[in-house]
Short mmCIF file of C-alpha atoms and ligand atoms in Angstrom, two decimals:
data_model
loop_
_atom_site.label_atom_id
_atom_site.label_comp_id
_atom_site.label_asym_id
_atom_site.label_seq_id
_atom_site.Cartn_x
_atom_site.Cartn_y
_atom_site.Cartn_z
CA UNK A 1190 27.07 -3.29 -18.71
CA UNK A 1191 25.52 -4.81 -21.67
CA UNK A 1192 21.98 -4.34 -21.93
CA UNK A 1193 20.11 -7.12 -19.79
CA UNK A 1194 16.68 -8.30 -20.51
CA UNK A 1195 13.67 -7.07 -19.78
CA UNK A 1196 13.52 -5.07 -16.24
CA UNK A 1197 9.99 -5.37 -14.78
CA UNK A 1198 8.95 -2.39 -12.36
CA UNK A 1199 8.84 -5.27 -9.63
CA UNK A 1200 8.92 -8.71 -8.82
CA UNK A 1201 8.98 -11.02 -5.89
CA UNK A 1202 12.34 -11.70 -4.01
CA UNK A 1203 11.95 -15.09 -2.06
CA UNK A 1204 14.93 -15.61 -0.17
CA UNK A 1205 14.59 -17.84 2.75
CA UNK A 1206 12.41 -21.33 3.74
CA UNK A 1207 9.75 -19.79 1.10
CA UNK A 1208 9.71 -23.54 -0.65
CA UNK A 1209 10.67 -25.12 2.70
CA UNK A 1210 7.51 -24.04 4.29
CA UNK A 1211 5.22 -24.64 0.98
CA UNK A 1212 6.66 -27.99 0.77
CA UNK A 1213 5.72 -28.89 5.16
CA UNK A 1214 2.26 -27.00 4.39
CA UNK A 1215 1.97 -29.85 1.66
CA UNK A 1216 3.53 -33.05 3.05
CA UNK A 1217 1.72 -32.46 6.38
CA UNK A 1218 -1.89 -32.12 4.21
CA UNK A 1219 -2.54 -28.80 5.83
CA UNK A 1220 -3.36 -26.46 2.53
CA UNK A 1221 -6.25 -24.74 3.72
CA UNK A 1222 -6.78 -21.89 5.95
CA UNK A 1223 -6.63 -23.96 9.40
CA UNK A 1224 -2.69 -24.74 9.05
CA UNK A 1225 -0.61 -23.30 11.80
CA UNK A 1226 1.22 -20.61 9.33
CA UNK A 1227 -1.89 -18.88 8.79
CA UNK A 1228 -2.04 -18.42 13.11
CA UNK A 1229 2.12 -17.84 12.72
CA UNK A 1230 1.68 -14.89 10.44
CA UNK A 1231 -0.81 -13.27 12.39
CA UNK A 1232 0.97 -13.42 15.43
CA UNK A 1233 4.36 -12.90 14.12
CA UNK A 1234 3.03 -10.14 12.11
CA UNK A 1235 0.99 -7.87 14.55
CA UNK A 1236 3.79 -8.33 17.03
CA UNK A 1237 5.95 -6.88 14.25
CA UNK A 1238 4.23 -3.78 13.90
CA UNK A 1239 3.86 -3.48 17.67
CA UNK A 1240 -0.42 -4.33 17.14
CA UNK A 1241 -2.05 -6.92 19.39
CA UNK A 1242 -4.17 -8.86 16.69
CA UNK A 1243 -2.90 -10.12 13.29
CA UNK A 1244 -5.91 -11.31 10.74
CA UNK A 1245 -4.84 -12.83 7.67
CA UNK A 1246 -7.31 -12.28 4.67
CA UNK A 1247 -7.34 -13.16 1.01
CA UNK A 1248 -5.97 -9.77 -0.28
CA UNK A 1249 -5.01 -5.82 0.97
CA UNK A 1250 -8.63 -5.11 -1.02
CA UNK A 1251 -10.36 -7.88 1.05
CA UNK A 1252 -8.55 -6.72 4.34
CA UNK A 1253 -9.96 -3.10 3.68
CA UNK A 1254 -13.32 -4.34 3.36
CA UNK A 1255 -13.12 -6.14 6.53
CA UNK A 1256 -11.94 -3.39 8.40
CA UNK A 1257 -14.84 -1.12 6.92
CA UNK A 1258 -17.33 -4.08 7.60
CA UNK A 1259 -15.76 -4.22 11.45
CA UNK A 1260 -16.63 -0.63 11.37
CA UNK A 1261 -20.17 -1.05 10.60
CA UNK A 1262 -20.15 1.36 8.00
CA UNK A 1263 -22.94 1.32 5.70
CA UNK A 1264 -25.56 3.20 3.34
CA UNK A 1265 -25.61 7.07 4.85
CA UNK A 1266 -21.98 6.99 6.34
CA UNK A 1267 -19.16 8.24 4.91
CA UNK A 1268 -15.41 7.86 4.77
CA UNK A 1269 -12.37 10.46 4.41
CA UNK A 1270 -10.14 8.74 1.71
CA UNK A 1271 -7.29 10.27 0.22
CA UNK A 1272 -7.78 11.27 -3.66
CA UNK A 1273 -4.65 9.69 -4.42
CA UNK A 1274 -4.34 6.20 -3.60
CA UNK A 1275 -4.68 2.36 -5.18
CA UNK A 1276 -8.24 2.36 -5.78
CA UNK A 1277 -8.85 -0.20 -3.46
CA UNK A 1278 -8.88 2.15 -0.65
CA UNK A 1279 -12.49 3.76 -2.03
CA UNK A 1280 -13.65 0.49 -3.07
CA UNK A 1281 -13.68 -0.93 -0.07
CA UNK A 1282 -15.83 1.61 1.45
CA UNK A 1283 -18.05 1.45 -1.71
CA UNK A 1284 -18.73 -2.49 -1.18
CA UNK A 1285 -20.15 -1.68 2.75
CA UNK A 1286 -22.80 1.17 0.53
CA UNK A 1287 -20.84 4.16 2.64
CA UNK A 1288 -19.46 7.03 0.70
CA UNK A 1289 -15.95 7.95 0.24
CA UNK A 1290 -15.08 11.45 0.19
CA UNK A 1291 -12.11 12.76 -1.07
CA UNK A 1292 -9.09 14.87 0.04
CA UNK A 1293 -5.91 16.44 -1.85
CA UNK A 1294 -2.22 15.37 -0.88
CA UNK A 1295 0.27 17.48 0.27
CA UNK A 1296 2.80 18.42 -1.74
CA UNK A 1297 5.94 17.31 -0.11
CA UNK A 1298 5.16 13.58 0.93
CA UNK A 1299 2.18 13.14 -1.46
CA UNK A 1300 0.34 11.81 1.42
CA UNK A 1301 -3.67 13.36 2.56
CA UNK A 1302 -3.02 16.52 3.38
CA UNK A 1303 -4.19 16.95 7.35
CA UNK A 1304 -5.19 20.82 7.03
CA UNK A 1305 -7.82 19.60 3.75
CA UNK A 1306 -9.52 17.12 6.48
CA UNK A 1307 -11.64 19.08 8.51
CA UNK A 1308 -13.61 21.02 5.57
CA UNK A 1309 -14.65 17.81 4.29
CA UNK A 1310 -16.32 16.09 7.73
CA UNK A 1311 -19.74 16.65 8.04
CA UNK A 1312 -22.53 14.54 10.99
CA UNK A 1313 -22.65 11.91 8.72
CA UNK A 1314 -18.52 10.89 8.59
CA UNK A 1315 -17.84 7.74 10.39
CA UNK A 1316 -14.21 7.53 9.38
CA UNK A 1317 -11.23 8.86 8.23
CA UNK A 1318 -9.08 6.11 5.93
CA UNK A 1319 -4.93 7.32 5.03
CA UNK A 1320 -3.07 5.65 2.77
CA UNK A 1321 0.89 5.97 3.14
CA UNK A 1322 1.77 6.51 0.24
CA UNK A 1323 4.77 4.84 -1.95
CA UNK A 1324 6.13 4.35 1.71
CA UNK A 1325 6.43 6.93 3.63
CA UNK A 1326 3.76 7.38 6.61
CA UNK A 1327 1.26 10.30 6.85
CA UNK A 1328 1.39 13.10 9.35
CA UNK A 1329 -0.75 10.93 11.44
CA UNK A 1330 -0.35 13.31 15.28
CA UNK A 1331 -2.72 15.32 13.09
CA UNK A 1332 -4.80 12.91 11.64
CA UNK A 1333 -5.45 11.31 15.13
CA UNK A 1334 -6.41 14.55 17.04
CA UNK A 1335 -8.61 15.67 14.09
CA UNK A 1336 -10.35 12.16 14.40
CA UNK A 1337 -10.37 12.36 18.24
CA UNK A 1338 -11.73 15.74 18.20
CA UNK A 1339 -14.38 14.60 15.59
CA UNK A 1340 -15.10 10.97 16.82
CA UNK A 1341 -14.05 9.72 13.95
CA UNK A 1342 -12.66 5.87 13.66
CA UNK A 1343 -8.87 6.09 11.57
CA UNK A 1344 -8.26 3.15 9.24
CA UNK A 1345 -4.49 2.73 7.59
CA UNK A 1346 -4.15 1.62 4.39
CA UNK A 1347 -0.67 -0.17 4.85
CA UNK A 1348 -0.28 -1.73 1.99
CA UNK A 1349 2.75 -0.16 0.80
CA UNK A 1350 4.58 0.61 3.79
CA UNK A 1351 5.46 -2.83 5.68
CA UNK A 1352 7.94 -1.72 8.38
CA UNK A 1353 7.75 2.11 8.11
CA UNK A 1354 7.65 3.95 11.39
CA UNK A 1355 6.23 7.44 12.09
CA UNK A 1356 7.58 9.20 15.34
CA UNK A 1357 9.12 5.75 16.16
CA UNK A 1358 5.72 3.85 15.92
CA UNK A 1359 5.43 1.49 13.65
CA UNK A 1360 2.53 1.89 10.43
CA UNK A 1361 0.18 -0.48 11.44
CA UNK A 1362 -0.54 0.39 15.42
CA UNK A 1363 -1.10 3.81 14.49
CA UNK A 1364 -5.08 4.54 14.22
CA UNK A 1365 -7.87 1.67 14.98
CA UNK A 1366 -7.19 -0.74 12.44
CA UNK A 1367 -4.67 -1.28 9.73
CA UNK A 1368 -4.74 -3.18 6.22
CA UNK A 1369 -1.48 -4.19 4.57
CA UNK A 1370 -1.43 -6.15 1.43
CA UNK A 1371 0.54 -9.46 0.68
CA UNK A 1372 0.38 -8.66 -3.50
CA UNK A 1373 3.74 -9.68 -5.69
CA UNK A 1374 4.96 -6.13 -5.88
CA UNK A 1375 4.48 -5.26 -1.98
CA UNK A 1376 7.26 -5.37 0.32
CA UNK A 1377 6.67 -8.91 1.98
CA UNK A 1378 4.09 -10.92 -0.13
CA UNK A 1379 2.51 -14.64 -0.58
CA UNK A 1380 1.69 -13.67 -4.32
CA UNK A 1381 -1.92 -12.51 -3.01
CA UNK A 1382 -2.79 -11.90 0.62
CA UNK A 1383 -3.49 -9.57 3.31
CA UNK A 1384 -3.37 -8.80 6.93
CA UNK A 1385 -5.56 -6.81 9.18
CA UNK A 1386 -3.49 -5.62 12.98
CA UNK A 1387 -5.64 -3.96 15.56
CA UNK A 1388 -5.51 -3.42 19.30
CA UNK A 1389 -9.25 -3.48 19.38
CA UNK A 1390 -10.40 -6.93 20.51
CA UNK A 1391 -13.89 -5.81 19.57
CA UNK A 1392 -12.30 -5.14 15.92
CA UNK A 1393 -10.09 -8.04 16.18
CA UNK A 1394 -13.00 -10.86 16.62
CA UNK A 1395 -15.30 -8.98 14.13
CA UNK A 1396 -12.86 -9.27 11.72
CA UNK A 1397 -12.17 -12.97 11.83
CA UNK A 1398 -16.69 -12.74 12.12
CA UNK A 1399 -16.73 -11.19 9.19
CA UNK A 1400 -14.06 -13.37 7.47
CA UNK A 1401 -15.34 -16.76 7.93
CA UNK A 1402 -19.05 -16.56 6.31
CA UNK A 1403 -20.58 -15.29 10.16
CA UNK A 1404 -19.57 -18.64 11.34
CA UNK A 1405 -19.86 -17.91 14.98
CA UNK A 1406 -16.29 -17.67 16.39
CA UNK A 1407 -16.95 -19.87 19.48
CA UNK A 1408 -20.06 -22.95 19.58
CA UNK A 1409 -21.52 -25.65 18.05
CA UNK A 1410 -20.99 -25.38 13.79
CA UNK A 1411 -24.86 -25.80 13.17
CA UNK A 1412 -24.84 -23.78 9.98
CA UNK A 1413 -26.90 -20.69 11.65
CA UNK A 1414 -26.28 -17.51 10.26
CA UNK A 1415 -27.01 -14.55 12.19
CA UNK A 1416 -25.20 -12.35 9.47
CA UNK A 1417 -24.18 -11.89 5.74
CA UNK A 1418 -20.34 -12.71 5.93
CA UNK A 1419 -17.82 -13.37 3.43
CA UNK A 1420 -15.32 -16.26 2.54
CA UNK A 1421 -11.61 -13.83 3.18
CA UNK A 1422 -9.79 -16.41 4.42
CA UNK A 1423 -5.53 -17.12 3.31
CA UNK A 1424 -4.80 -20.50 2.68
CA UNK A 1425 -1.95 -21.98 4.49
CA UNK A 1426 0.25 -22.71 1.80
CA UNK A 1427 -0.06 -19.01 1.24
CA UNK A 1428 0.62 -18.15 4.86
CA UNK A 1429 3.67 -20.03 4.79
CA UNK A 1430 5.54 -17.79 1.81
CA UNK A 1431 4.71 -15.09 3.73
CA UNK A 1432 5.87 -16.23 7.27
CA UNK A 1433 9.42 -17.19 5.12
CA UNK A 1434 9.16 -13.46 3.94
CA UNK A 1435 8.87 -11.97 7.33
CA UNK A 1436 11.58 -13.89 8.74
CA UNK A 1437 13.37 -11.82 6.24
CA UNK A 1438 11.74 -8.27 6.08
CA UNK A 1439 14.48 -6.57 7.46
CA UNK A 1440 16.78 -7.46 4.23
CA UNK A 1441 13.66 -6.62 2.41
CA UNK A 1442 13.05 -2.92 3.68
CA UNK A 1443 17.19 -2.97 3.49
CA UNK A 1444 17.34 -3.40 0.09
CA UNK A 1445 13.97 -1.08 -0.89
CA UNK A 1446 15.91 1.82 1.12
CA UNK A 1447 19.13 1.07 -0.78
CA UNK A 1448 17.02 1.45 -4.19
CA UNK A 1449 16.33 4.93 -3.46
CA UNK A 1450 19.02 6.32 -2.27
CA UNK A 1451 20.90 4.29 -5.30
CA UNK A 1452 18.49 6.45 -7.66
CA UNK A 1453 19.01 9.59 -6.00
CA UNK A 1454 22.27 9.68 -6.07
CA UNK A 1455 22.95 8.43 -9.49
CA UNK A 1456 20.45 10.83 -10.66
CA UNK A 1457 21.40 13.75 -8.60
CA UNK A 1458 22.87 15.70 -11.25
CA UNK A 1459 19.69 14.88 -13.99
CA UNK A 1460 17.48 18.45 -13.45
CA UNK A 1461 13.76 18.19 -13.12
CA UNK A 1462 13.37 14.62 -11.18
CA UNK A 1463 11.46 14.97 -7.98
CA UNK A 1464 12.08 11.96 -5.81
CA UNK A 1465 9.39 11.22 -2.94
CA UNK A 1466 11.07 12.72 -0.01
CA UNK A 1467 11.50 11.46 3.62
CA UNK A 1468 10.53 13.53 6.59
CA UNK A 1469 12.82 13.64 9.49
CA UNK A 1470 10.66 12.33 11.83
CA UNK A 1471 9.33 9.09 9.24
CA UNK A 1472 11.00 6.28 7.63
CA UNK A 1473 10.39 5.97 4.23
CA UNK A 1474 10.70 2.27 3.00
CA UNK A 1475 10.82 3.46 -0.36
CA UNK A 1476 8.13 0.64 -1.65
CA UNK A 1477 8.44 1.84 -5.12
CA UNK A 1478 10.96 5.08 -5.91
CA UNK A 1479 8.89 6.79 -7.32
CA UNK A 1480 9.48 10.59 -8.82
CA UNK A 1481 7.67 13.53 -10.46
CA UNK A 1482 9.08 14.79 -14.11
CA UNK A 1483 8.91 17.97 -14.79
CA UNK A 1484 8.95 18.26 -18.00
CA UNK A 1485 10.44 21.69 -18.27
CA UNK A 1486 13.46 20.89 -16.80
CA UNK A 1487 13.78 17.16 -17.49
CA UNK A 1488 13.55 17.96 -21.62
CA UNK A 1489 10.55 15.46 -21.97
CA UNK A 1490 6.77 14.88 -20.43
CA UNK A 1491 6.62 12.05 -18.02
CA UNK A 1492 4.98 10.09 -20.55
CA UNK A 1493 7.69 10.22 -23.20
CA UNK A 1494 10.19 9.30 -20.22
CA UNK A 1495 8.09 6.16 -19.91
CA UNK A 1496 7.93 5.48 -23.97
CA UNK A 1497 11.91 5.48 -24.02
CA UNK A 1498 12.70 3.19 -21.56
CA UNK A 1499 10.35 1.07 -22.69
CA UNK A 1500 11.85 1.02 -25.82
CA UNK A 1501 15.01 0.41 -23.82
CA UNK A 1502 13.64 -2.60 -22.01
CA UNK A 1503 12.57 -0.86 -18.89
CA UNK A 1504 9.57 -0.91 -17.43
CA UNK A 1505 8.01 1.91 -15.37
CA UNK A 1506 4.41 2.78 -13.97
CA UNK A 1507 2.72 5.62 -13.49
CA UNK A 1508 1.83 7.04 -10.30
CA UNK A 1509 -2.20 6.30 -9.28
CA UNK A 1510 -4.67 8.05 -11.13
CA UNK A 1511 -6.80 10.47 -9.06
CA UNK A 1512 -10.12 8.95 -7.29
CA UNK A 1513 -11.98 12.11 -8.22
CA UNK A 1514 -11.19 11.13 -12.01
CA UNK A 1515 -12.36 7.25 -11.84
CA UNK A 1516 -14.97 6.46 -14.01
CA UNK A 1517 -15.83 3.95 -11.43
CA UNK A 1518 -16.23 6.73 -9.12
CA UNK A 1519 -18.24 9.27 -10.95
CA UNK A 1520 -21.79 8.59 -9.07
CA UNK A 1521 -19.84 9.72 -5.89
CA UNK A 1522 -20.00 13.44 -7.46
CA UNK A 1523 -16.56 14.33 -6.83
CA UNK A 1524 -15.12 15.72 -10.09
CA UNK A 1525 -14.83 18.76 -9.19
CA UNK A 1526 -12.51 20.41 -11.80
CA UNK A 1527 -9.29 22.21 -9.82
CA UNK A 1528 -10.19 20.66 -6.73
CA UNK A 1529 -7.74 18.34 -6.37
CA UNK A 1530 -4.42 20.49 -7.83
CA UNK A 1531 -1.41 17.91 -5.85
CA UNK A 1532 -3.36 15.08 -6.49
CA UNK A 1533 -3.83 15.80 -10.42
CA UNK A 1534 -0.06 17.33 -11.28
CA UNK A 1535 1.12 13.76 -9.38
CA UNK A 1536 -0.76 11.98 -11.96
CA UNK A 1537 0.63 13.77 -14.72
CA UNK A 1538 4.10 13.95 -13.84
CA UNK A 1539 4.60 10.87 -11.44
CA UNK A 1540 6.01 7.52 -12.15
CA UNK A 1541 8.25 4.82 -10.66
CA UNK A 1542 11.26 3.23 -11.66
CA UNK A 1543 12.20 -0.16 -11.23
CA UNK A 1544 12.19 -1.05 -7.21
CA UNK A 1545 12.56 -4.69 -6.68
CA UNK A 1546 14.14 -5.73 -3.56
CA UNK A 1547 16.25 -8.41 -5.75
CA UNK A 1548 17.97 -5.40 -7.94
CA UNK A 1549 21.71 -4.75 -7.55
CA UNK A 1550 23.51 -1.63 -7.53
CA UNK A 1551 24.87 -2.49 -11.29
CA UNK A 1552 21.41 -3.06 -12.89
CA UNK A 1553 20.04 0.32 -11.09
CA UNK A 1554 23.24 2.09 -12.66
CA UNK A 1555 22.30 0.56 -15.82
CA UNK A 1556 18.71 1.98 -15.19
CA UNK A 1557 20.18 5.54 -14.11
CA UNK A 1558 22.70 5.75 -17.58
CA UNK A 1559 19.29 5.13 -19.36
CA UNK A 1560 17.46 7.99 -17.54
CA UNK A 1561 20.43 10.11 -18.53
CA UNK A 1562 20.85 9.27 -22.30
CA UNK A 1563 16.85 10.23 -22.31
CA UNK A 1564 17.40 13.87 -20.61
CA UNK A 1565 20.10 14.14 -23.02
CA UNK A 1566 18.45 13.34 -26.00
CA UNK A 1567 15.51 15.88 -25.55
CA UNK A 1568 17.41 19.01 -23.65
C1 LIG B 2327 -1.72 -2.94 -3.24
C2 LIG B 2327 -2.61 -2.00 -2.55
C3 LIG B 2327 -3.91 -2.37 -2.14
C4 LIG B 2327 -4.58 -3.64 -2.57
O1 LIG B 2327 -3.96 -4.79 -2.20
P1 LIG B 2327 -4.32 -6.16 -2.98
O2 LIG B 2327 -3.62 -7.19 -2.17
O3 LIG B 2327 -3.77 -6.02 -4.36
O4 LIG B 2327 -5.79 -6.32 -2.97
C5 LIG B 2327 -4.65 -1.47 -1.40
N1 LIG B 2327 -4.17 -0.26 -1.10
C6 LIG B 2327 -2.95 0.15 -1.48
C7 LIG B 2327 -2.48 1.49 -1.06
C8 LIG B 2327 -2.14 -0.70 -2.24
O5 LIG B 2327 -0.95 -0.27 -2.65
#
C-alpha cells in the first residue's frame, strides 16, 4: 500500500439517516432540546442497555455531574474514583464540593482494582464511581457487594464502553446510575453529547431536575426556583445524529472488535506489545486498542514508538495520565509517591493505535507494517 495521508487516532463514522434526521430536525423548526429525537434517544437508548430511564445531557462530563448532583453529594462526602480514568470522572465529583479518592487498577484489565476498594472507604464515602476502561467492563459482582455491604451508591462511567456486557448485563444497568458520552471519538456520538440510564425513578426525575435550570418537572412555568440547577440539555439536531448512530451500533461495536483483533494478530509476532485483554466472562468493545510497550522487549520507550509514527503519518495517544499526578488535583492530597504502581507504569508505557470504526483491514495492515519497521529499527 502506498502511504495514505494522515491517520488520526479516531474519527466519526456516520453511516446511516445521520443527515436525513439533521435535515427533518431542521425543516420541521425543531432545533432545540424539545424535538422528539432528544425523547427517541433516551428511550431507544436506555432500552438498549436494558436501563429504564434514558437522559440526554450536553456532554459524558455534564452527565457525570448530573449523576453526582442526583446523588446529593456535596462538601464532606466523598467518592471512590479510579486513579486511572478521563479526568472527567474526578471532576465531576469536584464541581458538587465532594472529594474523590483514588484507587489503583488491576493489572490485567486496567480497570479499579476491587480488592484496593475497601481500604480506602471511610463514614464519610457516599459513593463508589468505575470507569470501564478502553472498553472492557470492571469486575463489577465485586464492586456491587462491596457497595451493598458499605451502603455505598455505584456510578458507571460508560463513556467508553457503549454496548459492552459484563456477565451478560449490559454496562449501563449495572450499579445506580450510568454516564456514557456522545464525544467524536466514542463509540456512537452526536459530535458532543451524553446520556444518563438509571432504573431509579427517584434518580431518573432528579436528573432531568437538575438538567433544566430546577424548572419544576410538572406545573405552572412561573420562573420559581426552589434550587441552583444547570442548563445540560442536547439539542435536537444533536439528538438526531445520535439516534442515526444507534440505529447502527451494532456495525459500530462490529467494526471496533474487528480493530483489535486485526492488531493482535498482525502484531502477534512483534515482542513486548501488551494489548488490553478480554476476560471470559466480559465483552470488550475495544473503544480504542490500546497496548502497553515495554520497552525492553519492544527495542524503544513508548514515547519514541509514538515519535516514529508520527513521523510516519500516524497518529497515536497516550493512555490517561494518573489522577493522583493532576496538577488540577493536587489540593485533594493524593500524590502519594508508589501508591499507585498499575496506574503509573500504564501511563508510561500505554498508548493507542488508530481505532476508528471507519478503518479497513488494509489501512490497519498498513498501520501494523509501520509498528514492525519501528521494532526493527531499534532491536
Ligand atoms: C470521554 C469520556 C468522558 C467525557 O465525555 P465528554 O463527552 O467528552 O464530556 C468521561 N469519562 C470517560 C471515561 C471518557 O472516556
Amino acid at each position: 500500500m502506498s502511504q495514505p495521508p494522515f491517520i488520526p487516532v479516531c474519527e466519526p463514522y456516520l453511516c446511516g439517516k445521520e443527515l436525513d434526521y439533521v435535515k427533518e430536525a431542521i425543516t420541521t423548526n425543531w432545533i432545540s432540546s424539545s424535538g422528539s429525537y432528544v425523547t427517541r434517544l433516551e428511550n431507544e437508548f436506555a432500552s438498549y442497555v436494558g436501563a429504564q430511564h434514558g437522559v440526554t445531557t450536553t456532554s459524558g462530563t455534564t452527565a457525570l455531574h448530573l449523576a453526582c448532583k442526583a446523588l446529593e453529594l456535596g462538601p464532606g462526602d466523598e467518592v471512590i474514583v479510579p486513579n486511572f480514568t478521563m479526568i472527567a470522572s474526578a471532576f465531576a465529583v469536584c464541581y458538587t464540593g465532594a472529594m474523590p479518592v483514588f484507587v489503583d487498577s488491576e493489572a490485567e484489565t486496567w480497570n479499579i482494582d476491587p480488592n484496593l476498594i475497601e481500604e480506602k472507604i471511610t463514614p464519610n464515602t457516599k459513593a463508589i464511581m468505575v470507569t470501564h476502561i478502553y472498553g472492557h467492563p470492571c469486575e463489577m459482582d465485586t464492586i456491587l457487594q462491596i457497595a451493598k455491604k458499605h451502603n455505598l451508591k455505584v456510578i458507571e462511567d460508560a463513556a467508553e464502553v457503549h454496548g459492552a456486557t459484563y456477565k451478560g448485563k449490559p454496562c449501563g444497568s449495572l450499579g445506580d446510575i450510568a454516564c456514557f458520552s456522545l464525544f467524536a471519538n466514542k463509540i456512537i456520538t452526536s459530535g458532543e453529547g451524553g446520556l444518563i440510564t438509571t432504573n431509579d425513578k427517584v434518580l431518573f426525575d432528579k436528573c432531568r431536575y437538575y438538567r433544566n435550570l430546577c424548572f419544576p418537572l410538572d406545573g405552572p412555568r412561573n420562573y420559581v426556583h426552589e434550587d441552583i440547577g444547570y442548563n445540560y440539555r442536547l439539542p435536537n439536531t444533536l439528538a438526531a445524529i445520535a439516534v442515526a448512530q444507534l440505529e447502527n451500533i451494532g456495525q459500530l461495536i462490529e467494526r471496533r472488535i474487528a480493530n483489535a483483533h486485526c492488531y493482535q494478530e498482525m502484531l502477534k509476532e512483534v515482542p513486548g506489545l501488551r494489548f488490553q485483554p478480554k476476560l471470559d466472562h466480559a465483552t470488550n468493545v475495544y473503544w480504542m486498542v490500546s497496548c502497553c510497550v515495554d520497552e525492553n522487549q519492544f527495542g524503544c520507550s513508548r514515547d519514541q514508538l509514538m515519535v516514529d509514527l508520527k513521523s510516519r503519518g500516524i497518529d497515536t495517544r497516550k493512555l490517561f495520565y494518573p489522577m493522583h499526578r493532576q496538577p488540577a488535583l493536587a489540593k485533594y492530597g493524593c500524590a502519594v509517591e508508589g501508591q499507585y504502581p498499575v496506574t503509573d507504569k500504564l501511563s508510561v508505557e500505554g498508548l493507542y493505535f488508530p481505532s476508528s470504526s471507519g478503518l479497513t483491514r488494509d489501512l490497519i495492515s498498513y498501520i501494523c507494517d509501520q509498528i514492525k519497521e519501528v521494532h526493527n529499527k531499534y532491536k
